[in-house]
Short mmCIF file of C-alpha atoms and ligand atoms in Angstrom, two decimals:
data_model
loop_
_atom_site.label_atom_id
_atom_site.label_comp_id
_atom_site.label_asym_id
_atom_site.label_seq_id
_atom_site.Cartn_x
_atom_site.Cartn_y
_atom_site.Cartn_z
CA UNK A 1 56.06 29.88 3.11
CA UNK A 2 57.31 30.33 -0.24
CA UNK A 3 54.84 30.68 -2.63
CA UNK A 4 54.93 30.32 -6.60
CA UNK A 5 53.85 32.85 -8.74
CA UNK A 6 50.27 31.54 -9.29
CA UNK A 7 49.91 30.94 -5.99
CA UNK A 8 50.77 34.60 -4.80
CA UNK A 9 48.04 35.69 -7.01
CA UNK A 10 45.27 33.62 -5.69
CA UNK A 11 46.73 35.29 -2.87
CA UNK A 12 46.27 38.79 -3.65
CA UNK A 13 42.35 38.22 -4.87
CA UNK A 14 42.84 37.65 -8.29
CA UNK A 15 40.70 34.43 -8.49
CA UNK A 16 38.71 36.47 -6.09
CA UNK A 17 37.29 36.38 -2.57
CA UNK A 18 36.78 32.86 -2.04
CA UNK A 19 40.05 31.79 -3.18
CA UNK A 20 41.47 34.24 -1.57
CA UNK A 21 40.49 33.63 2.01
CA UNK A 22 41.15 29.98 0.93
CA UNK A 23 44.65 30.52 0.21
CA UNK A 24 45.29 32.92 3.32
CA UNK A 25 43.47 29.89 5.40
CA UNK A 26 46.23 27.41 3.96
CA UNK A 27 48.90 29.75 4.08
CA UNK A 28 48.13 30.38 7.97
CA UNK A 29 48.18 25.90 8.32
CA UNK A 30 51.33 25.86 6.46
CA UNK A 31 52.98 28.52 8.58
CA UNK A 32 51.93 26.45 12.02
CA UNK A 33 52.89 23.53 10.97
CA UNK A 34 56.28 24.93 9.05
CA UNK A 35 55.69 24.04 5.52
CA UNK A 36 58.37 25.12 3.16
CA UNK A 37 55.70 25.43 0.41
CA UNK A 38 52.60 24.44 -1.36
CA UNK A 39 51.32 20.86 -2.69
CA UNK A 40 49.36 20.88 -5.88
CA UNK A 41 46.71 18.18 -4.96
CA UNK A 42 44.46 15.88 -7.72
CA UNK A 43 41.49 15.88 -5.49
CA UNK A 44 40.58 17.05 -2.48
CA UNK A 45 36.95 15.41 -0.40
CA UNK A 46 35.12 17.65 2.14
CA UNK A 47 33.69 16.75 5.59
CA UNK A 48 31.46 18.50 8.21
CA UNK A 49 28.63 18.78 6.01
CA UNK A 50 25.93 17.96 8.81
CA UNK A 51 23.85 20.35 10.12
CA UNK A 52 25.25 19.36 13.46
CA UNK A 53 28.53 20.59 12.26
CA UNK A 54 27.38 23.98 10.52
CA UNK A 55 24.28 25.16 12.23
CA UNK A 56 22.08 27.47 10.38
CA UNK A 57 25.14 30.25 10.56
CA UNK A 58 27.32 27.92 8.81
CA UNK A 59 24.52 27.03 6.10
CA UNK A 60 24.54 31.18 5.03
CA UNK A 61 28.17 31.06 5.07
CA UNK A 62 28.22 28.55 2.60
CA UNK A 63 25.42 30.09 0.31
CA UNK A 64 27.13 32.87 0.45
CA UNK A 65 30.16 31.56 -0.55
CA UNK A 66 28.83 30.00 -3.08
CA UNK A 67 27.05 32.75 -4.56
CA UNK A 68 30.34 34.75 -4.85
CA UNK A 69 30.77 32.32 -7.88
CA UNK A 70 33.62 30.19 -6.03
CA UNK A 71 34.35 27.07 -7.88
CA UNK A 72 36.26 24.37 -7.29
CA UNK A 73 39.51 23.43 -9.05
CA UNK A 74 40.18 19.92 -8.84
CA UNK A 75 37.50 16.93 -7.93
CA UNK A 76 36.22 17.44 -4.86
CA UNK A 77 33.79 15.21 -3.38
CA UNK A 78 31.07 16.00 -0.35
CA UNK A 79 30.87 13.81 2.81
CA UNK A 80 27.59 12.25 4.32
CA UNK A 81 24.81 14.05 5.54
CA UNK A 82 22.28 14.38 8.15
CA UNK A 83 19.20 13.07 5.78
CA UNK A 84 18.59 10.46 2.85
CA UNK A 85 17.18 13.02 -0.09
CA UNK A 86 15.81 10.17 -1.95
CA UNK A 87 13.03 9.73 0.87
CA UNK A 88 11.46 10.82 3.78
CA UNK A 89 12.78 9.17 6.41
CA UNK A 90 10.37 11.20 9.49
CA UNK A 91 12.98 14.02 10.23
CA UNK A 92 11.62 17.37 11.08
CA UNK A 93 12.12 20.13 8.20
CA UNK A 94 14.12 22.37 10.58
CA UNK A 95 16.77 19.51 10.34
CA UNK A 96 15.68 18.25 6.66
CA UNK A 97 15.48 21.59 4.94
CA UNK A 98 18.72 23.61 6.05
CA UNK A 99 20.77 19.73 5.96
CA UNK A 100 19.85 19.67 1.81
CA UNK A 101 20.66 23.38 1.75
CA UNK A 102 23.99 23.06 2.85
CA UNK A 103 24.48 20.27 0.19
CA UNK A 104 23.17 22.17 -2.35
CA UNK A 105 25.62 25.36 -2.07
CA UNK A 106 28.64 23.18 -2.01
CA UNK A 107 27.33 21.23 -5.44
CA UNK A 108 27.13 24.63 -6.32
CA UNK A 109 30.52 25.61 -5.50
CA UNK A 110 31.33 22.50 -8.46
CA UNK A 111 31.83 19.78 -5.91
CA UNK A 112 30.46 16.40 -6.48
CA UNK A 113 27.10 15.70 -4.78
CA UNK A 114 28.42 12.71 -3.49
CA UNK A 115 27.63 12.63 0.10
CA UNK A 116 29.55 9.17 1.58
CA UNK A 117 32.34 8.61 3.34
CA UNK A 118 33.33 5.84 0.57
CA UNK A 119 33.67 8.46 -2.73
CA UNK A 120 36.67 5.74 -3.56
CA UNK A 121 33.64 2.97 -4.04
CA UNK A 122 32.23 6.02 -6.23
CA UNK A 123 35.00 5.64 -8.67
CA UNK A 124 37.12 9.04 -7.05
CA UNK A 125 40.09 6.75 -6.65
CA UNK A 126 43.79 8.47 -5.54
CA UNK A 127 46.46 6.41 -7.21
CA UNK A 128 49.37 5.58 -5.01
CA UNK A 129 52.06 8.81 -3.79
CA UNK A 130 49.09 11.04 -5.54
CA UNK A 131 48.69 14.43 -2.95
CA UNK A 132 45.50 15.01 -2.29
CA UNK A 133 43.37 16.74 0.74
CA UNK A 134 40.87 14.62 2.04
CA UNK A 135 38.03 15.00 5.24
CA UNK A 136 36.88 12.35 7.12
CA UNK A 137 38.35 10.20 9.27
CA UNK A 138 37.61 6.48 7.92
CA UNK A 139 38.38 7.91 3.91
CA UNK A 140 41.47 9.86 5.09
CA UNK A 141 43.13 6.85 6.71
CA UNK A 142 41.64 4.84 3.65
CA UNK A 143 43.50 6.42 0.81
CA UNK A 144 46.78 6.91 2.86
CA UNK A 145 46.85 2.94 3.69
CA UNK A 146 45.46 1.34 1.55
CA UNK A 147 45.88 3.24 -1.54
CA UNK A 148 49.17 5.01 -0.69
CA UNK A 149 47.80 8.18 -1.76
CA UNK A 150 49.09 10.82 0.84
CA UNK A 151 46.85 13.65 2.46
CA UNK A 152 46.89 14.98 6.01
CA UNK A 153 43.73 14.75 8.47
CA UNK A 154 41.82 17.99 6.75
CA UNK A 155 39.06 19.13 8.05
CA UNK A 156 35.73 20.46 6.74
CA UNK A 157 37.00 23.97 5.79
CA UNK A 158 41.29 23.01 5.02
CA UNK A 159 39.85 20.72 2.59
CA UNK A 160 37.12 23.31 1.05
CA UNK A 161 39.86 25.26 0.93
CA UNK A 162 42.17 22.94 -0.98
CA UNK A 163 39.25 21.77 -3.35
CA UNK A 164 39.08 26.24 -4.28
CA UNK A 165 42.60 26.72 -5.05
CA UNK A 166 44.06 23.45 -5.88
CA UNK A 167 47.19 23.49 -3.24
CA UNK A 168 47.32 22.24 0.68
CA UNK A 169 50.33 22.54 2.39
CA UNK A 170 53.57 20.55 2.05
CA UNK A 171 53.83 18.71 5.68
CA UNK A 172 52.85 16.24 7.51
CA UNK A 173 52.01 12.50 5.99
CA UNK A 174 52.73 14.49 2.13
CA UNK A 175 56.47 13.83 3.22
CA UNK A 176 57.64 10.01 2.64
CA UNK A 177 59.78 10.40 5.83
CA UNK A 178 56.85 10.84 7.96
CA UNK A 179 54.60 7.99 6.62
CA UNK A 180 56.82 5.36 8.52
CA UNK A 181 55.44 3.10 11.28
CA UNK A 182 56.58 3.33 14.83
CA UNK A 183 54.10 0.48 16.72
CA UNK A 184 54.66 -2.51 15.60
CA UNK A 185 51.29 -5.22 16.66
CA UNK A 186 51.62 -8.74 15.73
CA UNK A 187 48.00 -10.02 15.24
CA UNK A 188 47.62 -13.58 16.64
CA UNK A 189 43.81 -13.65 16.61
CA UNK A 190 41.92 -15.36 13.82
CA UNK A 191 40.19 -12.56 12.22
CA UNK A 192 36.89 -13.71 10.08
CA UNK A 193 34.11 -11.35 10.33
CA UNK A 194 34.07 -7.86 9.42
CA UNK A 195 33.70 -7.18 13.08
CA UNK A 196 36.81 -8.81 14.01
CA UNK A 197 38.90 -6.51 12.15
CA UNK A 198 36.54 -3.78 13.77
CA UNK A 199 37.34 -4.48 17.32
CA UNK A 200 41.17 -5.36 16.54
CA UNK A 201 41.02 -1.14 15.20
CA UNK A 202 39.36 -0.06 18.55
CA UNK A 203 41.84 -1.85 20.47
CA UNK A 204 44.63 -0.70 18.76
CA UNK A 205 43.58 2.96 18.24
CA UNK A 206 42.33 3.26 21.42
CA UNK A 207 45.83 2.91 22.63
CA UNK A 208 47.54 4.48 19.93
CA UNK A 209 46.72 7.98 19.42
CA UNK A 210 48.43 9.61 16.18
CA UNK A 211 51.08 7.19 16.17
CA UNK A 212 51.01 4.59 12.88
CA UNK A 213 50.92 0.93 13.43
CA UNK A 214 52.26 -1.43 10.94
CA UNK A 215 50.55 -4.64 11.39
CA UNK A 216 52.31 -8.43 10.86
CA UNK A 217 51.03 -11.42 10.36
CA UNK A 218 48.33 -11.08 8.53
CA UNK A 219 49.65 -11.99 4.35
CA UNK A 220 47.47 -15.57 5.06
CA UNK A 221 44.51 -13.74 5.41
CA UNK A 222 44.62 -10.48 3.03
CA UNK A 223 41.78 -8.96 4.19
CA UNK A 224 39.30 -7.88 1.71
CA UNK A 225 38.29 -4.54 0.88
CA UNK A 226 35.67 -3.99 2.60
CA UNK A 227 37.99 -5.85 6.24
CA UNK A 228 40.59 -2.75 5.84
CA UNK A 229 38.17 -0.41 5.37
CA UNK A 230 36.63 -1.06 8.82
CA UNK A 231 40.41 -1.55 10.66
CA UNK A 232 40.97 2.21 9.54
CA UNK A 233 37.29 3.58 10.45
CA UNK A 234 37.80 1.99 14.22
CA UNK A 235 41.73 2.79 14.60
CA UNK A 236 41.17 6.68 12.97
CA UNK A 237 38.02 6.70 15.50
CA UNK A 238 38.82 4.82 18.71
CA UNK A 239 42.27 7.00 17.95
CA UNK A 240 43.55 9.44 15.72
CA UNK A 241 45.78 7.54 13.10
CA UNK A 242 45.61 8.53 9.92
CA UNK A 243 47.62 6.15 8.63
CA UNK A 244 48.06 2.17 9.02
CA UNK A 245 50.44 -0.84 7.30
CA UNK A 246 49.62 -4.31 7.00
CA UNK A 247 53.06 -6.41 6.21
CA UNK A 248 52.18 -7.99 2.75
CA UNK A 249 49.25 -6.33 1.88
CA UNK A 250 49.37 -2.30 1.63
CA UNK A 251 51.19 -0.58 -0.63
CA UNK A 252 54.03 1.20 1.48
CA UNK A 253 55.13 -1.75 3.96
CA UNK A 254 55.81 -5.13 1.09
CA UNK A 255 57.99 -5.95 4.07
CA UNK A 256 58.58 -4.64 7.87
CA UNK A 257 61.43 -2.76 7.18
CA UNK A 258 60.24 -0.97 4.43
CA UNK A 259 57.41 0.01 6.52
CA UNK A 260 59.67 1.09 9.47
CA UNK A 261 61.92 3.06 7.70
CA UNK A 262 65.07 3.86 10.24
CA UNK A 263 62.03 3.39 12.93
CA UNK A 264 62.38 1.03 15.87
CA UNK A 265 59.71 -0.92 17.39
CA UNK A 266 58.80 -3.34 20.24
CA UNK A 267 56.38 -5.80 19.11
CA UNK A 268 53.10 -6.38 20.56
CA UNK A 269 50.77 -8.55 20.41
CA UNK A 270 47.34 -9.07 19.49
CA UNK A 271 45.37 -12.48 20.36
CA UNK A 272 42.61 -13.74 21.41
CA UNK A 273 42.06 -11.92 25.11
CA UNK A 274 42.58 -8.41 22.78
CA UNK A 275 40.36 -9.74 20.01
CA UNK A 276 37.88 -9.92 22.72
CA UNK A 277 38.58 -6.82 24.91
CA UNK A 278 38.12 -4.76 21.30
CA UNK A 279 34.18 -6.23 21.20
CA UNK A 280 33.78 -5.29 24.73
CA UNK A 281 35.10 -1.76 23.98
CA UNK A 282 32.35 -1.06 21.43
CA UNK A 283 29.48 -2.71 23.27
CA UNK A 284 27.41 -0.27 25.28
CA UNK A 285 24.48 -1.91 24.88
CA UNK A 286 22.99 -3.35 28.40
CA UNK A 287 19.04 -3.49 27.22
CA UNK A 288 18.51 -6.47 25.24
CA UNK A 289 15.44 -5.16 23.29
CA UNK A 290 16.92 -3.53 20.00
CA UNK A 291 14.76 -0.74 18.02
CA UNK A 292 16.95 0.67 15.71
CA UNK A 293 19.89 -1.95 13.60
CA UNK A 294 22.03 0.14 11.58
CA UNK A 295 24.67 -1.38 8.57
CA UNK A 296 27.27 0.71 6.45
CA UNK A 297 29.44 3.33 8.14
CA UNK A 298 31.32 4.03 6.28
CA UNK A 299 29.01 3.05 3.88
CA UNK A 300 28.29 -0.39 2.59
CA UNK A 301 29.91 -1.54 -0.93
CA UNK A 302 27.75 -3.35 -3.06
CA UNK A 303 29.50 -7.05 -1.94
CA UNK A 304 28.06 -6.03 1.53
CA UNK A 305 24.53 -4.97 0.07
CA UNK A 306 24.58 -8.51 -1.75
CA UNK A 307 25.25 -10.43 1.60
CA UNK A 308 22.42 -8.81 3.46
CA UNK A 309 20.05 -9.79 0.71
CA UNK A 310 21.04 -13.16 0.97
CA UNK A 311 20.82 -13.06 4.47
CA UNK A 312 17.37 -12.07 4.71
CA UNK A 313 16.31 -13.77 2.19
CA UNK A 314 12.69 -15.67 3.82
CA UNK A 315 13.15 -13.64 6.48
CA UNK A 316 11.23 -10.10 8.16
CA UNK A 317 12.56 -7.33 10.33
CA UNK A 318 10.47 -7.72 14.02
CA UNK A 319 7.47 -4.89 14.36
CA UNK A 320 8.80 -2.21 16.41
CA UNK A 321 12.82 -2.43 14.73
CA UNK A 322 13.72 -0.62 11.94
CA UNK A 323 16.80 -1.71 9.42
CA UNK A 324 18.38 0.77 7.56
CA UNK A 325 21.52 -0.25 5.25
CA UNK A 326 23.37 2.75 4.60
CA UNK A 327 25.34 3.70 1.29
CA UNK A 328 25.71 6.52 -1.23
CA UNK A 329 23.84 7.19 -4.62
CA UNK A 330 25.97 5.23 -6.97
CA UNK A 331 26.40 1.99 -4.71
CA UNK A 332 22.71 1.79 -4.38
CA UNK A 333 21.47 2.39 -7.76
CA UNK A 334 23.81 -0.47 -8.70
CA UNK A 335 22.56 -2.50 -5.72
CA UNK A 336 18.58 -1.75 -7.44
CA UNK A 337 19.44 -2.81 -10.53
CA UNK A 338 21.20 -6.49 -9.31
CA UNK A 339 17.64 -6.86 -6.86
CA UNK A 340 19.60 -6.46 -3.65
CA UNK A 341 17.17 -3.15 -2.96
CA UNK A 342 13.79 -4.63 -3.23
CA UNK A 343 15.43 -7.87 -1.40
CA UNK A 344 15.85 -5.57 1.78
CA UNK A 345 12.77 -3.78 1.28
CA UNK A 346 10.94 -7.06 0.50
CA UNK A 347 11.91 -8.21 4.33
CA UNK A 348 11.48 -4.69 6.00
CA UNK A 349 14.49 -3.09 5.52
CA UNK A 350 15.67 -0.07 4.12
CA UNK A 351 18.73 1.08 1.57
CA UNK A 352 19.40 4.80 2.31
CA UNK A 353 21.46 7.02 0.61
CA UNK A 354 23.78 10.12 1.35
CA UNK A 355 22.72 9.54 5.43
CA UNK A 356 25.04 8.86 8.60
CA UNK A 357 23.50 7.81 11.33
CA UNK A 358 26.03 9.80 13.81
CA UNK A 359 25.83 13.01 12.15
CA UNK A 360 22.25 12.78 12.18
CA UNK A 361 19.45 12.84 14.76
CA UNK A 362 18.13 9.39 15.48
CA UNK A 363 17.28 10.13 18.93
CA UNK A 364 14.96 12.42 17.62
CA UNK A 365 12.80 9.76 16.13
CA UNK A 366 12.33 7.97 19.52
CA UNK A 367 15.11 5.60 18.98
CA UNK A 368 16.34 3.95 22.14
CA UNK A 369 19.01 1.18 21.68
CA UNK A 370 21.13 0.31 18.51
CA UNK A 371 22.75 -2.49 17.04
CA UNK A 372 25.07 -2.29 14.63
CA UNK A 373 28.68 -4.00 12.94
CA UNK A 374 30.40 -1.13 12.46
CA UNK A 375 33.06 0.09 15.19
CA UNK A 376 33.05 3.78 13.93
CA UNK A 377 28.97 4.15 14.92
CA UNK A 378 29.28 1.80 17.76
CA UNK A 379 32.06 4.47 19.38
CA UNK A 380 29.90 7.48 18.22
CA UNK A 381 26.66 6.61 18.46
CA UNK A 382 26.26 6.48 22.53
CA UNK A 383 27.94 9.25 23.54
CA UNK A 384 26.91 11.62 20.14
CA UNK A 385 23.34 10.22 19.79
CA UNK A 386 22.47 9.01 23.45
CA UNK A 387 22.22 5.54 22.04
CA UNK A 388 23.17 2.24 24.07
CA UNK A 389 24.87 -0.06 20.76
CA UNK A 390 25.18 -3.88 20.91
CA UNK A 391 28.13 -4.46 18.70
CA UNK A 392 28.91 -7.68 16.47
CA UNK A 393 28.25 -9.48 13.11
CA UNK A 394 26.53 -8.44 10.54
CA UNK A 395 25.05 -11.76 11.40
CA UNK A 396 24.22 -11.32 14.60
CA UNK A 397 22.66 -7.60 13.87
CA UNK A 398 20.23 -8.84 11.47
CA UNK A 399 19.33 -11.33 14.16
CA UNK A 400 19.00 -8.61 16.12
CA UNK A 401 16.22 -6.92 13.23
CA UNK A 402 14.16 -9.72 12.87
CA UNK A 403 13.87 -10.98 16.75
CA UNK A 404 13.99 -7.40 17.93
CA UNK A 405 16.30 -8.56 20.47
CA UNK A 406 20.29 -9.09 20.84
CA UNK A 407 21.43 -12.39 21.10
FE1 F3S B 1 30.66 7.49 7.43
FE2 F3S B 1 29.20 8.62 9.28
FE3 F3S B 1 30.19 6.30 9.70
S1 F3S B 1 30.77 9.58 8.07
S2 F3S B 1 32.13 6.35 8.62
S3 F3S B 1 28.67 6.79 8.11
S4 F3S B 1 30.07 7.93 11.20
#
């Protein structure tokens, strides 16, 4: 790779250790995957911050790190993590105490003690061809569609690595020629609920892998912010795109061709038989009784927050279920200051911060079956936490809390 003078010095130590092994790490990536040279990114947001992910080992690797005095040197914001700091929520302290640990040394490394999957509802907000090196599945795919921001599918460390020295390497979905679509789908269905636009992302990525899918049809209904954020969490985990267009409505495809490129593709179709084959993909769920109904992953905005508080409003989760609404620091101080908080807690519920479900141990508070409206957890969830998940409406799931039973 050819490397610019600043960039040949972080090389040879003279930021020191950590920037070092950072840039040798990126300069190893670029190498694989033949970049010419480095990207100067504005931000970079970094994943694999669970305890399930690092272990203890990985916790002293990162306190050591951080007590080398690595900083970062552009905005880089922390994924979810394993507990909600704000409370208690029954986890053991081997799991609570090294999960906050872990947090802590990368705050200390200068990185934003964000901890959601949504840091764009958080005000970190890529502008549109902006490079960046983003983590996490759901936020990568985010800021590539949506925002037309461009970053490749980091990982944990890549993007640590990124956040230390500033660069990532030039390949991959940085290049405009490689950000074209090559599946074409026209969606038929009539997509209303949040969980429509879930189960259209399952189907598709399920069938998809990395390709990109540009999607027609759909200018009527411009889905809402929070609708595209849940098509990319289900297509970037049912698959592995990192990158979706919508015809009309994202930034890089005003019009098919545009989004093609020189690409060719055969249209498909989505309707009503896919619509429902996409809800029957998520659903694992064969015991009606529900213990555990989980909302926001990725994390809920504050419109979402609002609409569960109306929702429940004269109503109370069932003994036995607990309801936990899941968002980040900022989102639900907002959400305590409009009433939305003590709304949900008023009828049983609860409005954690910084926690993900999947990356956390449920199971290990006696949890047996889920129910939630978010594709992402209902893919995870069985498999990761040993949890049968009824999928549907947020509707439906609250349902679900107050009954205690799927319906
Ligand atoms: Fe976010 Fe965890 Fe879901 S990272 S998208 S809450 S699986």
């Amino acid at each position: 790779m050819k490397l610019n003078d600043e960039e040949k010095r972080m090389l040879d130590g003279a930021d020191g250790e950590a920037v070092r092994m950072s840039m040798e790490m990126l300069v190893a990536i670029g190498d694989i995957y033949g970049a010419e040279r480095m990207q100067p990114v504005s931000s970079a947001h970094v994943a694999g911050l669970s305890l399930k992910s690092h272990g203890l080992a990985g916790m002293e690797w990162a306190e050591d790190l951080a007590s080398t005095g690595a900083r970062v040197k552009v905005p880089t914001t922390l994924n979810v993590i394993g507990v909600d700091r704000s409370r208690d929520l029954g986890f053991s302290p081997d799991w609570r105490d090294p999960q906050i640990r872990i947090g802590e040394a990368y705050e200390k490394m200068g990185c934003y003690g964000t901890s959601s999957c949504v840091p764009y509802y958080q005000g970190f907000l890529p502008r549109l061809k902006q490079h960046v090196a983003w983590a996490e599945s759901s936020a990568i795919i985010f800021v590539n569609s949506v925002l037309g921001a461009r970053t490749n599918r980091e990982g944990g460390p890549s993007a640590l690595a990124a956040g230390l020295t500033g660069r990532t390497p030039y390949y991959g979905f940085h290049l405009a020629e490689n950000r074209h679509a090559n599946v074409c789908y026209r969606v038929e269905a009539d997509l209303k609920d949040l969980a429509d636009y879930g189960a259209l992302g399952a189907y598709v990525g399920k069938r998809l892998g990395t390709d990109t899918p540009v999607f027609g049809g759909m200018e009527a209904a411009n889905p809402s912010l929070e609708q595209l954020v849940t098509l990319g969490a289900a297509l970037a985990s049912s698959g592995g795109a990192a990158l979706f267009h919508m015809v009309g409505v994202t930034p890089e495809a005003a019009t098919l061709e545009q989004a093609l490129g020189s690409r060719k593709c055969e249209e498909r179709i989505f309707g009503k038989k896919e619509l429902a084959a996409g809800y029957e993909q998520l659903t694992s769920g064969k015991e009606k009784k529900v213990d555990l109904v989980a909302i926001g992953c990725p994390h809920s905005s504050l419109n979402q927050i609002a609409d569960i508080a109306r929702l429940l409003e004269g109503r109370h989760v069932a003994p036995g279920v607990t309801l936990w609404i899941h968002t980040n620091i900022a989102i639900k101080a907002l959400a305590g200051q409009m009433g939305y908080v003590a709304a949900i807690e008023r009828a049983g519920g609860l409005v954690t911060q910084d926690l993900c479900v999947v990356l956390s141990v449920p199971e290990a508070l006696g949890f047996r079956v889920l129910a939630t409206n978010s594709p992402k957890m209902a893919f995870y969830a069985p498999g990761g936490n040993g949890l049968p998940t009824w999928y549907g409406s947020v509707e439906r799931c609250l349902d679900a809390a107050v009954t205690g039973e799927w319906s």
